[in-house]
């Protein structure tokens, strides 16, 4: 059997796609989390290394400056408290200064050499602490000359990035002489020692130097816990691991570099195993989540398959449901446009299914639906689609050989199968069905049109007597359009108060007195003229207009009949109106609003009102009688259980149907039936009214058998209210008619 195409249904593969996208999302999130964690660790490590390198640079700079300041203080102490001032007071200071240097050799042990020189470069005396005693050494003079050559003006700070000029009596600088780097401390003697002998001479300076050598640097490294301090000619790659050594003119003569401590790396190595453990833990969690998601995806896929099956299948009959039927029809119609073939669509409605359901219960009804589904499936071909599209309604899509002949053959097979007895819960029941058929593309090419046309054909089959099939025909559409036109116009007529009432008198059996009137609605159509109720009442019931129409009739009748005191007003009640839950309340409300005497009102009910729900009907009748309203059983004798109704329900009057008076002969079977019904009514204490009285013979016969009231064209047809006024004003309104008859 053809099933709906998968593109229109829930795709079970969506769970796989969802699982894959979820895994990718979680994987990306996991990688981002790991990358973020690694980035944080690296950032912390680098920041720790940077901070430590910055602190080391500050310590090295502080230590070097402290060493320079210590040298300056030592020289100032020698100048102010030593023998140099006395030697400078001599007329010829050179021998005295040289002798003083020899005596101060021990105090200059922290320096590699010291000299006194004038501003123009003349050396007065000096000593090289590494030379033998009594000899100045040539190395010191060479370094002094290099210093004097490089001095252009003010000295700048010996170390650091900022070029700040030095002022005061004592200054320091760094020079590079070949492969050697020296730290020089210069004391302006004129500022430190105020002696008169120098006043007429050019200013003199005490210049002491010390090699920045492997002896000084390890001492600084050990004292300030900085590893591998050494000199370099080029700037190190990391600016935090080097300090500039500046010449007297401010140029960088060398770099003091070292190996920085890296606490961040130490911390990283120390906690590396912990980080690896955390990464493994997150990996395990990720794997666990993926496995759980895989299991959940499997369950979702299984549920999706179940939902897919249930979404397209009727749970009771296990046939495709309405949704699946529509999808299949759409797809088949789409294929129809491509390959040019045809299809037939059948709508099947079960007859008397509700009676089985109400009599034997819903369980029996469900079992009957299942058996009907089985028989329908067996009657169709494998390429056909059988679906349950409603409570007791089924649909069939016939795709192979969808010709009127094949459709007729299939419909006859279905009728034959479904009219055979069913055994439900051990009970044999018999039902039937009505079938409406529409063929594509002959009747229509889209789903909505085919469904509508097949439904019209089904309606025609039901109206034609049920248990039959009907093809859609063009006149059905015209009939439907006519019904729609009538529906629209009737709705407008009710809303605009365009209807009118005519009244047919009900006279006493002798024909002399009007005892009641029956209100009959008429529709004066502006185009089609006066339309009788037989032409629009059925449409009103079918189209849901019977309730507003019935209320309009009752309200207008009560309003107009208030002037006819003592005359009973008979108003017909439709089965739909009577079964409405607010029927009694609506009737009482209209009586109160129109100020009409309820004792004058008589509602005429047919047996169809009582068939649907006898208990509810009995309750409503007792309620309406309690308010003083009379009840009449209309069309008496035409039903199959009228005697039961007379015994159970409290009617005030029975009206013998006009069909018994047609072609009636005084001694015929109809006469016998009418006589029996009149006698039965009188025996039950009911008033008996005969409808359709048209001849004097009928009048005399009905008078002879004891009828109480007569109604028919012999006396009057239905006339406007004004004519009723005229008739009531006459003493014997029908005397002339009866004499003439």
XYZ file of C-alpha atoms in Angstrom:
741
model
C 0.000 0.000 0.000
C 1.366 3.411 -0.939
C 2.776 5.318 1.984
C 3.495 9.069 2.359
C 6.856 10.204 1.059
C 9.509 10.592 3.704
C 10.245 14.231 3.000
C 6.899 15.139 4.531
C 7.414 13.091 7.665
C 9.683 13.409 10.670
C 13.107 12.190 9.579
C 14.719 9.755 11.994
C 18.131 10.847 10.679
C 17.626 14.178 12.416
C 18.730 12.534 15.664
C 22.045 11.560 14.055
C 22.520 15.093 12.804
C 21.618 16.453 16.195
C 24.089 14.091 17.851
C 26.867 15.042 15.426
C 26.244 18.751 15.882
C 26.133 18.329 19.657
C 29.426 16.407 19.670
C 31.038 19.046 17.458
C 29.730 21.798 19.717
C 30.959 20.046 22.853
C 34.278 19.266 21.179
C 34.760 22.889 20.210
C 33.758 23.974 23.704
C 36.184 21.458 25.200
C 39.029 22.622 22.952
C 38.243 26.240 23.718
C 38.210 25.445 27.423
C 41.526 23.627 27.173
C 43.022 26.401 25.064
C 41.766 28.972 27.538
C 43.254 26.987 30.421
C 46.614 26.613 28.656
C 46.534 30.291 27.744
C 45.878 31.276 31.345
C 48.726 29.068 32.574
C 51.120 30.473 29.961
C 50.033 34.032 30.741
C 50.551 33.475 34.473
C 53.944 31.902 33.796
C 55.060 34.731 31.554
C 53.820 37.364 33.946
C 55.652 35.720 36.857
C 58.841 35.572 34.769
C 58.425 39.195 33.698
C 57.850 40.448 37.218
C 60.865 38.551 38.527
C 63.031 39.815 35.666
C 61.907 43.348 36.412
C 62.736 42.932 40.097
C 66.153 41.487 39.232
C 66.873 44.393 36.894
C 65.977 46.782 39.689
C 68.228 44.887 42.141
C 71.171 44.849 39.721
C 70.801 48.537 38.964
C 70.516 49.296 42.671
C 73.580 47.154 43.465
C 75.705 48.768 40.746
C 74.683 52.261 41.807
C 75.418 51.336 45.426
C 78.894 50.186 44.400
C 79.458 53.465 42.572
C 78.227 55.455 45.540
C 80.515 53.465 47.875
C 83.519 54.301 45.677
C 82.568 57.964 45.708
C 82.302 58.022 49.507
C 85.673 56.346 49.898
C 87.403 58.855 47.646
C 85.765 61.780 49.358
C 86.965 60.418 52.704
C 90.524 60.115 51.428
C 90.477 63.639 50.087
C 89.072 65.276 53.187
C 90.945 63.365 55.873
C 94.076 61.992 54.219
C 97.439 63.349 53.212
C 96.405 64.649 49.816
C 95.365 68.127 51.052
C 98.787 68.697 52.656
C 100.573 67.567 49.503
C 98.533 69.939 47.418
C 99.631 72.865 49.642
C 103.244 72.326 48.604
C 104.905 74.663 46.120
C 105.813 71.686 43.975
C 103.034 69.217 44.729
C 104.067 66.406 42.398
C 106.631 64.677 44.659
C 104.410 65.181 47.687
C 101.354 63.796 45.882
C 103.279 60.763 44.641
C 104.539 60.077 48.128
C 101.032 60.500 49.488
C 99.690 57.953 46.933
C 102.295 55.441 48.073
C 101.262 55.886 51.641
C 97.524 55.635 50.710
C 98.049 52.479 48.677
C 96.260 50.309 51.229
C 93.253 52.598 51.385
C 92.972 52.478 47.586
C 92.975 48.697 47.528
C 89.311 48.622 46.332
C 90.417 50.532 43.211
C 92.690 49.350 40.457
C 94.313 52.773 40.242
C 94.028 56.487 41.102
C 95.466 59.719 39.601
C 95.391 63.460 40.121
C 95.084 65.346 36.861
C 94.401 68.848 35.757
C 91.556 69.941 33.526
C 93.853 70.101 30.518
C 94.971 66.529 30.987
C 98.265 66.952 32.907
C 98.767 64.100 35.384
C 100.424 65.266 38.587
C 100.623 61.937 40.365
C 99.071 58.504 40.394
C 99.251 54.905 41.459
C 98.279 51.553 39.988
C 97.405 49.224 42.862
C 98.217 46.136 40.756
C 101.776 47.479 39.866
C 104.812 46.883 42.092
C 105.269 49.311 44.961
C 106.680 52.651 43.883
C 105.648 52.333 40.263
C 102.621 53.903 38.745
C 102.179 51.487 35.844
C 101.387 52.328 32.281
C 97.915 50.762 32.172
C 96.394 53.394 34.396
C 97.787 56.256 32.353
C 96.448 54.660 29.189
C 93.008 54.379 30.692
C 93.224 57.956 31.966
C 94.101 59.215 28.516
C 91.125 57.331 27.041
C 88.905 58.965 29.635
C 90.240 62.446 28.962
C 89.824 61.980 25.229
C 86.212 60.935 25.625
C 85.198 63.772 27.946
C 83.412 66.497 26.007
C 81.525 68.226 28.756
C 79.328 67.237 31.631
C 79.307 63.591 32.647
C 76.097 61.560 32.633
C 74.953 58.734 34.855
C 77.192 55.723 34.480
C 74.387 53.165 34.296
C 70.743 53.002 33.253
C 68.523 54.129 30.409
C 67.922 57.747 31.450
C 70.670 60.257 30.467
C 70.783 62.481 33.556
C 73.771 64.897 33.915
C 75.800 64.640 37.122
C 76.565 67.616 39.312
C 78.490 68.048 42.572
C 82.082 67.366 43.698
C 82.053 63.611 43.010
C 80.945 61.960 39.806
C 81.178 58.503 38.232
C 81.214 57.145 34.728
C 82.012 54.052 32.719
C 84.485 53.894 29.848
C 85.479 51.163 27.507
C 89.128 51.029 26.532
C 89.634 48.286 24.019
C 88.412 45.070 25.528
C 88.348 46.491 29.039
C 85.475 48.227 30.752
C 86.222 50.478 33.676
C 84.207 52.305 36.281
C 85.698 55.755 36.998
C 85.061 57.897 40.089
C 86.066 61.570 39.748
C 86.399 63.973 42.717
C 86.715 67.715 42.040
C 89.392 68.634 44.587
C 88.635 72.326 44.443
C 85.074 71.681 45.684
C 86.039 69.205 48.371
C 89.324 70.695 49.776
C 89.494 74.480 50.005
C 93.275 75.020 49.870
C 94.885 78.286 48.806
C 97.711 76.810 46.740
C 95.334 75.767 44.069
C 93.531 79.013 43.789
C 95.849 80.321 41.116
C 96.167 77.053 39.344
C 93.759 75.237 37.093
C 91.338 72.908 38.847
C 92.532 69.415 39.762
C 90.559 66.154 39.977
C 91.179 62.862 41.723
C 90.290 60.102 39.298
C 90.051 56.487 40.543
C 89.144 53.557 38.325
C 88.182 49.980 38.804
C 87.838 47.251 36.210
C 84.370 45.838 35.851
C 85.867 42.406 35.878
C 85.125 38.845 36.788
C 85.853 39.726 40.401
C 83.268 42.449 40.834
C 80.483 40.780 38.912
C 80.416 37.422 40.776
C 80.421 39.385 44.008
C 77.334 41.282 42.852
C 75.705 38.052 41.651
C 76.218 36.336 44.985
C 75.232 39.329 47.075
C 72.025 40.060 45.170
C 71.144 36.504 44.067
C 71.383 37.179 40.349
C 72.815 34.411 38.189
C 75.574 34.802 35.610
C 76.166 38.562 35.610
C 78.570 39.422 32.788
C 79.482 42.136 30.308
C 78.259 42.181 26.735
C 78.945 44.488 23.840
C 75.486 44.091 22.283
C 72.090 44.748 23.800
C 70.394 41.520 24.996
C 67.171 40.396 23.290
C 65.220 40.822 26.499
C 65.559 44.387 27.709
C 64.734 43.276 31.258
C 67.921 41.177 31.379
C 70.414 43.987 30.632
C 71.494 47.412 31.883
C 73.277 49.974 29.721
C 76.802 51.129 30.771
C 77.264 54.701 29.566
C 80.478 56.523 28.511
C 81.141 60.077 29.702
C 79.461 61.468 26.575
C 76.282 59.477 27.211
C 76.771 56.778 24.605
C 76.312 53.174 25.594
C 79.733 51.596 25.936
C 78.511 48.157 26.957
C 75.803 46.122 28.570
C 75.636 44.414 31.911
C 73.591 41.242 31.387
C 72.565 38.244 33.452
C 70.482 35.101 33.346
C 67.073 35.974 34.786
C 65.315 33.786 37.278
C 62.127 32.184 35.844
C 59.796 31.373 38.740
C 56.908 30.908 36.291
C 58.748 28.074 34.552
C 59.584 26.550 37.915
C 55.945 26.732 38.943
C 54.874 25.266 35.607
C 57.262 22.332 35.926
C 56.218 21.805 39.522
C 52.496 21.665 38.695
C 52.830 20.076 35.268
C 51.581 16.699 36.447
C 48.605 18.340 38.140
C 47.734 20.155 34.930
C 48.060 16.920 32.979
C 45.770 15.209 35.501
C 43.177 17.989 35.147
C 43.353 17.716 31.346
C 42.878 13.955 31.555
C 39.949 14.442 33.925
C 38.254 16.853 31.516
C 38.956 14.460 28.656
C 37.339 11.631 30.608
C 34.329 13.834 31.333
C 34.105 14.731 27.643
C 34.214 11.081 26.617
C 31.566 10.246 29.226
C 29.293 13.037 27.982
C 29.739 11.891 24.393
C 28.816 8.339 25.328
C 25.743 9.559 27.194
C 24.755 11.700 24.234
C 25.200 8.743 21.916
C 22.863 6.685 24.090
C 20.376 9.569 24.269
C 20.560 10.001 20.491
C 19.758 6.318 20.060
C 16.715 6.668 22.297
C 15.633 9.820 20.472
C 15.986 8.097 17.121
C 13.858 5.208 18.359
C 11.208 7.593 19.646
C 11.306 9.551 16.413
C 10.632 6.386 14.484
C 7.712 5.644 16.785
C 6.415 9.197 16.428
C 6.823 8.966 12.667
C 4.776 5.810 12.634
C 2.099 7.216 14.951
C 1.988 10.564 13.157
C 0.981 8.858 9.922
C -1.052 5.964 11.322
C -4.449 5.703 12.919
C -3.961 4.014 16.261
C -7.271 2.168 16.223
C -7.469 0.803 12.690
C -3.698 0.788 12.010
C -4.468 2.435 8.669
C -2.930 5.727 7.527
C -4.638 8.665 9.204
C -6.002 11.900 7.718
C -2.610 13.609 7.721
C -0.966 10.701 5.944
C -3.895 10.497 3.523
C -3.533 14.187 2.622
C 0.229 13.867 2.107
C -0.210 10.820 -0.074
C -2.896 12.559 -2.119
C -0.686 15.615 -2.603
C 2.230 13.470 -3.755
C 0.049 11.389 -6.068
C -1.439 14.528 -7.619
C 2.063 15.921 -8.144
C 3.089 12.693 -9.905
C -0.162 12.854 -11.853
C 0.859 16.140 -13.454
C 4.173 14.625 -14.557
C 3.128 11.243 -15.956
C -0.382 12.204 -17.123
C -2.183 9.288 -15.436
C -5.365 9.524 -13.383
C -6.581 8.698 -9.913
C -9.859 8.253 -8.134
C -10.642 9.300 -4.605
C -13.413 7.693 -2.612
C -14.941 8.883 0.635
C -16.722 6.126 2.553
C -19.132 6.817 5.393
C -20.488 3.918 7.452
C -24.263 3.650 7.749
C -25.825 2.758 11.111
C -22.448 2.782 12.829
C -23.725 5.141 15.523
C -26.546 2.762 16.360
C -24.028 -0.040 16.937
C -21.812 2.243 18.991
C -24.706 3.466 21.155
C -26.288 0.048 21.551
C -23.259 -2.115 22.294
C -20.769 0.465 23.575
C -17.589 2.085 22.348
C -15.575 -1.109 22.668
C -17.845 -2.761 20.140
C -17.611 0.313 17.935
C -13.791 0.181 18.033
C -13.808 -3.494 17.116
C -16.185 -2.778 14.245
C -13.838 -0.065 12.945
C -10.944 -2.540 12.970
C -12.944 -5.140 11.061
C -14.088 -2.550 8.523
C -10.456 -1.506 8.006
C -9.497 -5.134 7.354
C -12.274 -5.635 4.814
C -11.470 -2.384 3.009
C -7.805 -3.346 2.759
C -8.745 -6.745 1.347
C -11.026 -5.159 -1.244
C -8.331 -2.843 -2.658
C -5.111 -3.430 -4.552
C -1.628 -3.100 -3.116
C -1.101 0.173 -4.978
C -4.211 1.767 -3.471
C -4.201 3.757 -0.245
C -6.848 3.070 2.379
C -7.024 5.516 5.288
C -9.271 6.324 8.179
C -9.922 10.040 7.981
C -12.626 10.447 10.615
C -14.684 8.669 13.224
C -16.607 6.356 10.858
C -15.288 7.826 7.613
C -12.647 6.230 5.400
C -10.862 7.339 2.270
C -9.368 5.441 -0.664
C -6.915 6.663 -3.295
C -7.064 4.459 -6.388
C -4.072 4.983 -8.698
C -4.068 2.005 -11.070
C -6.672 2.123 -13.832
C -8.691 4.897 -12.224
C -11.543 4.786 -14.757
C -15.262 5.006 -14.018
C -15.566 1.273 -14.731
C -12.776 0.310 -12.309
C -14.134 2.709 -9.712
C -17.568 1.164 -10.073
C -16.103 -2.319 -9.653
C -14.194 -1.279 -6.535
C -17.219 0.501 -5.048
C -19.403 -2.572 -5.626
C -16.789 -4.798 -3.966
C -16.695 -2.469 -0.964
C -20.495 -2.381 -0.694
C -20.612 -6.171 -0.895
C -17.918 -6.604 1.760
C -19.363 -4.075 4.205
C -22.980 -5.251 3.919
C -21.978 -8.724 5.035
C -22.659 -9.265 8.759
C -19.944 -8.460 11.275
C -19.424 -10.462 14.452
C -18.604 -7.978 17.207
C -18.145 -9.213 20.775
C -20.056 -12.355 19.870
C -22.965 -10.390 18.407
C -23.819 -10.295 14.725
C -24.410 -6.782 13.461
C -25.128 -5.457 9.982
C -24.174 -2.058 8.676
C -23.717 -0.505 5.266
C -21.889 2.380 3.738
C -22.272 5.301 1.374
C -19.510 6.116 -1.100
C -18.721 9.366 -2.897
C -16.277 9.244 -5.815
C -14.298 12.022 -7.527
C -11.842 11.418 -10.377
C -8.734 13.457 -11.174
C -8.000 15.274 -13.367
C -11.523 15.091 -14.769
C -13.213 16.604 -11.725
C -10.315 18.453 -10.124
C -6.527 18.572 -9.868
C -5.880 19.634 -6.264
C -6.545 17.975 -2.956
C -9.048 20.459 -1.555
C -11.141 20.388 -4.697
C -11.198 16.574 -4.858
C -12.136 16.270 -1.198
C -14.925 18.776 -1.615
C -16.296 17.123 -4.739
C -16.070 13.606 -3.282
C -17.876 14.880 -0.186
C -20.638 16.280 -2.386
C -20.946 12.903 -4.115
C -21.059 11.201 -0.692
C -23.838 13.561 0.388
C -25.749 12.669 -2.769
C -25.313 8.952 -2.032
C -26.672 9.398 1.482
C -29.640 11.397 0.274
C -30.309 8.761 -2.370
C -31.040 6.078 0.191
C -27.660 5.089 1.654
C -25.760 1.847 1.019
C -24.925 3.032 -2.460
C -22.200 4.930 -4.293
C -22.322 8.077 -6.340
C -19.904 9.752 -8.744
C -19.505 13.492 -8.659
C -21.538 15.164 -11.366
C -21.612 18.764 -12.492
C -25.190 19.329 -11.395
C -24.141 18.521 -7.839
C -21.885 21.535 -7.928
C -24.682 23.671 -9.284
C -26.954 22.359 -6.546
C -24.303 23.227 -3.979
C -23.982 26.717 -5.402
C -27.759 27.082 -5.227
C -27.726 25.966 -1.596
C -25.023 28.488 -0.833
C -27.039 31.204 -2.525
C -30.125 30.235 -0.554
C -28.080 30.077 2.621
C -26.651 33.569 2.159
C -30.006 35.072 1.212
C -31.844 33.284 4.040
C -29.333 34.437 6.617
C -29.745 37.973 5.379
C -33.554 37.639 5.372
C -33.566 36.480 9.006
C -31.244 39.275 10.094
C -33.221 41.938 8.190
C -36.663 40.620 9.229
C -37.653 39.949 5.607
C -39.629 36.747 6.297
C -43.352 36.586 6.912
C -45.850 34.231 8.575
C -49.035 32.759 7.170
C -51.566 30.990 9.355
C -53.805 28.003 8.474
C -56.959 27.694 10.583
C -57.755 24.600 12.633
C -61.560 24.359 12.892
C -63.984 22.438 15.045
C -65.255 19.164 13.591
C -68.534 20.764 12.533
C -66.610 23.440 10.644
C -68.295 26.338 12.362
C -65.561 27.657 14.662
C -61.829 28.379 14.416
C -60.245 26.764 17.471
C -56.581 27.162 16.489
C -54.142 28.337 13.880
C -50.840 26.848 12.660
C -48.032 29.314 11.932
C -46.223 28.593 8.657
C -43.221 30.653 7.557
C -43.006 32.128 4.073
C -40.075 33.798 2.331
C -40.916 36.612 -0.074
C -37.646 36.577 -2.027
C -36.949 39.813 -3.911
C -35.883 37.854 -7.038
C -37.550 34.434 -6.871
C -40.864 35.530 -5.371
C -42.672 33.688 -2.574
C -40.599 30.636 -1.551
C -42.472 27.907 0.398
C -40.852 26.367 3.498
C -40.336 23.014 1.749
C -37.675 24.701 -0.402
C -35.555 26.238 2.335
C -36.233 24.497 5.670
C -33.968 21.560 4.771
C -31.202 23.951 3.692
C -31.607 25.871 6.936
C -31.177 22.656 8.911
C -28.174 21.610 6.840
C -26.424 24.984 7.002
C -26.990 25.681 10.690
C -29.688 28.345 10.242
C -32.575 26.411 11.751
C -32.020 27.790 15.264
C -32.229 31.501 14.377
C -35.065 30.745 11.923
C -37.084 28.800 14.526
C -36.639 31.518 17.134
C -37.732 34.156 14.612
C -40.881 32.166 13.758
C -41.812 31.593 17.401
C -41.207 35.216 18.360
C -43.165 36.636 15.407
C -46.030 34.150 15.889
C -46.397 34.964 19.592
C -46.271 38.666 18.842
C -48.989 38.508 16.170
C -51.208 35.957 17.957
C -51.581 38.002 21.127
C -54.638 39.692 19.550
C -56.439 36.389 18.991
C -57.684 35.638 22.459
C -58.777 32.063 23.085
C -57.232 30.755 19.840
C -54.488 28.144 20.169
C -51.269 28.955 18.304
C -49.543 25.890 16.809
C -45.825 26.241 15.973
C -43.700 23.491 14.431
C -40.472 22.494 16.182
C -37.571 20.991 14.224
C -35.614 18.054 15.689
C -32.439 20.153 15.781
C -34.182 22.917 17.680
C -35.753 20.513 20.155
C -32.453 18.735 20.895
C -30.716 22.009 21.713
C -29.760 22.168 25.376
C -31.407 25.582 25.809
C -34.617 24.747 23.938
C -36.977 25.028 26.908
C -35.256 28.142 28.240
C -35.442 29.826 24.839
C -39.152 29.068 24.471
C -39.979 30.425 27.936
C -37.815 33.502 27.326
C -39.631 34.320 24.072
C -43.041 33.801 25.732
C -42.072 36.204 28.502
C -40.571 38.777 26.135
C -43.694 38.778 23.915
C -46.088 38.609 26.903
C -47.908 35.688 25.309
C -50.180 33.314 27.263
C -48.340 29.947 27.377
C -51.676 28.124 27.613
C -52.467 29.299 24.068
C -49.192 27.952 22.667
C -49.041 24.442 21.225
C -45.725 23.039 19.947
C -45.950 20.384 17.210
C -43.277 17.674 17.395
C -42.547 14.854 14.954
C -41.394 11.367 15.832
C -37.904 12.294 14.601
C -37.577 14.550 17.628
C -37.978 11.575 19.939
C -35.812 8.972 18.229
C -32.362 10.413 19.028
C -32.593 10.481 22.817
C -35.919 9.450 24.316
C -34.881 10.195 27.901
C -33.746 13.734 27.117
C -36.884 14.296 25.034
C -39.112 13.135 27.895
C -37.366 15.486 30.319
C -37.720 18.466 27.979
C -41.409 17.696 27.332
C -42.201 17.484 31.029
C -40.394 20.759 31.609
C -42.210 22.585 28.813
C -45.627 21.214 29.914
C -44.912 22.409 33.434
C -44.979 25.968 32.053
C -48.452 25.419 30.556
C -47.384 24.898 26.937
C -49.292 22.203 25.011
C -47.678 19.479 22.870
C -49.009 17.848 19.703
C -47.611 14.801 17.883
C -47.466 15.791 14.226
C -47.589 13.396 11.252
C -49.078 10.667 13.434
C -49.078 7.216 11.839
C -46.047 7.680 9.597
C -43.482 6.387 12.110
C -42.669 2.821 13.098
C -43.282 3.224 16.807
C -45.981 5.839 17.248
C -47.923 3.741 19.760
C -44.878 3.576 22.025
C -44.600 7.353 21.961
C -48.266 7.806 22.802
C -47.896 5.569 25.826
C -44.654 7.100 27.125
C -44.858 10.791 26.271
C -47.531 13.191 27.490
C -49.042 14.693 24.338
C -52.188 16.792 24.335
C -53.128 16.145 20.709
C -52.329 13.933 17.757
C -52.457 15.099 14.152
C -53.300 12.406 11.597
C -50.956 12.801 8.649
C -52.466 14.077 5.386
C -51.147 11.041 3.498
C -53.932 8.887 4.991
C -56.654 11.179 3.572
C -55.321 11.213 0.004
C -57.282 8.906 -2.281
C -59.207 7.729 0.773
C -62.384 5.779 0.174
C -64.923 5.353 2.848
C -64.481 1.613 2.954
C -60.780 1.397 1.981
C -57.782 0.464 4.105
C -56.843 4.128 4.668
C -60.287 4.784 6.081
C -59.884 1.875 8.458
C -56.503 3.200 9.620
C -57.841 6.720 10.115
C -60.808 5.352 12.047
C -58.468 3.293 14.275
C -56.168 6.259 14.965
C -59.106 8.522 15.837
C -60.555 5.877 18.167
C -57.102 5.351 19.795
C -56.676 9.066 20.397
C -60.087 9.442 21.951
C -59.457 6.377 24.136
C -56.227 7.954 25.444
C -57.984 11.219 26.164
C -56.196 13.129 23.397
C -57.616 15.622 20.967
C -57.521 14.309 17.411
C -56.875 16.616 14.471
C -56.913 15.471 10.849
C -54.698 17.274 8.340
C -55.228 17.596 4.596
C -59.033 17.808 4.594
C -59.950 18.912 1.070
C -63.379 17.444 0.304
C -66.827 17.373 1.892
C -66.733 13.550 1.899
C -63.565 13.604 3.986
C -65.202 16.145 6.289
C -68.290 13.995 6.843
C -66.196 10.846 7.352
C -63.933 12.484 9.927
C -66.904 13.968 11.700
C -68.509 10.552 11.835
C -65.493 8.775 13.342
C -65.131 11.337 16.110
C -62.234 13.653 15.193
C -62.128 16.835 17.244
C -60.409 19.230 14.850
C -59.938 19.530 11.105
C -57.361 21.338 9.004
C -57.087 21.607 5.245
C -57.792 23.446 2.044
C -61.515 22.681 2.364
C -61.649 25.424 4.942
C -58.678 27.636 4.140
C -55.121 27.583 2.942
C -52.424 29.365 4.941
C -53.244 33.078 4.868
C -51.747 36.291 6.250
C -52.619 37.468 9.741
C -55.016 40.072 8.376
C -57.157 37.343 6.782
C -57.263 35.507 10.119
C -58.556 38.735 11.664
C -61.348 38.837 9.071
C -62.295 35.188 9.571
C -62.459 35.565 13.329
C -64.804 38.472 12.972
C -67.353 36.202 11.210
C -69.841 34.112 13.192
C -69.599 31.063 10.944
C -66.692 31.768 8.592
C -66.920 28.531 6.598
C -70.676 28.068 6.335
C -70.886 29.045 2.694
C -67.999 26.762 1.797
C -69.583 23.780 3.508
C -72.989 24.431 1.915
C -71.399 24.712 -1.508
C -69.480 21.510 -0.969
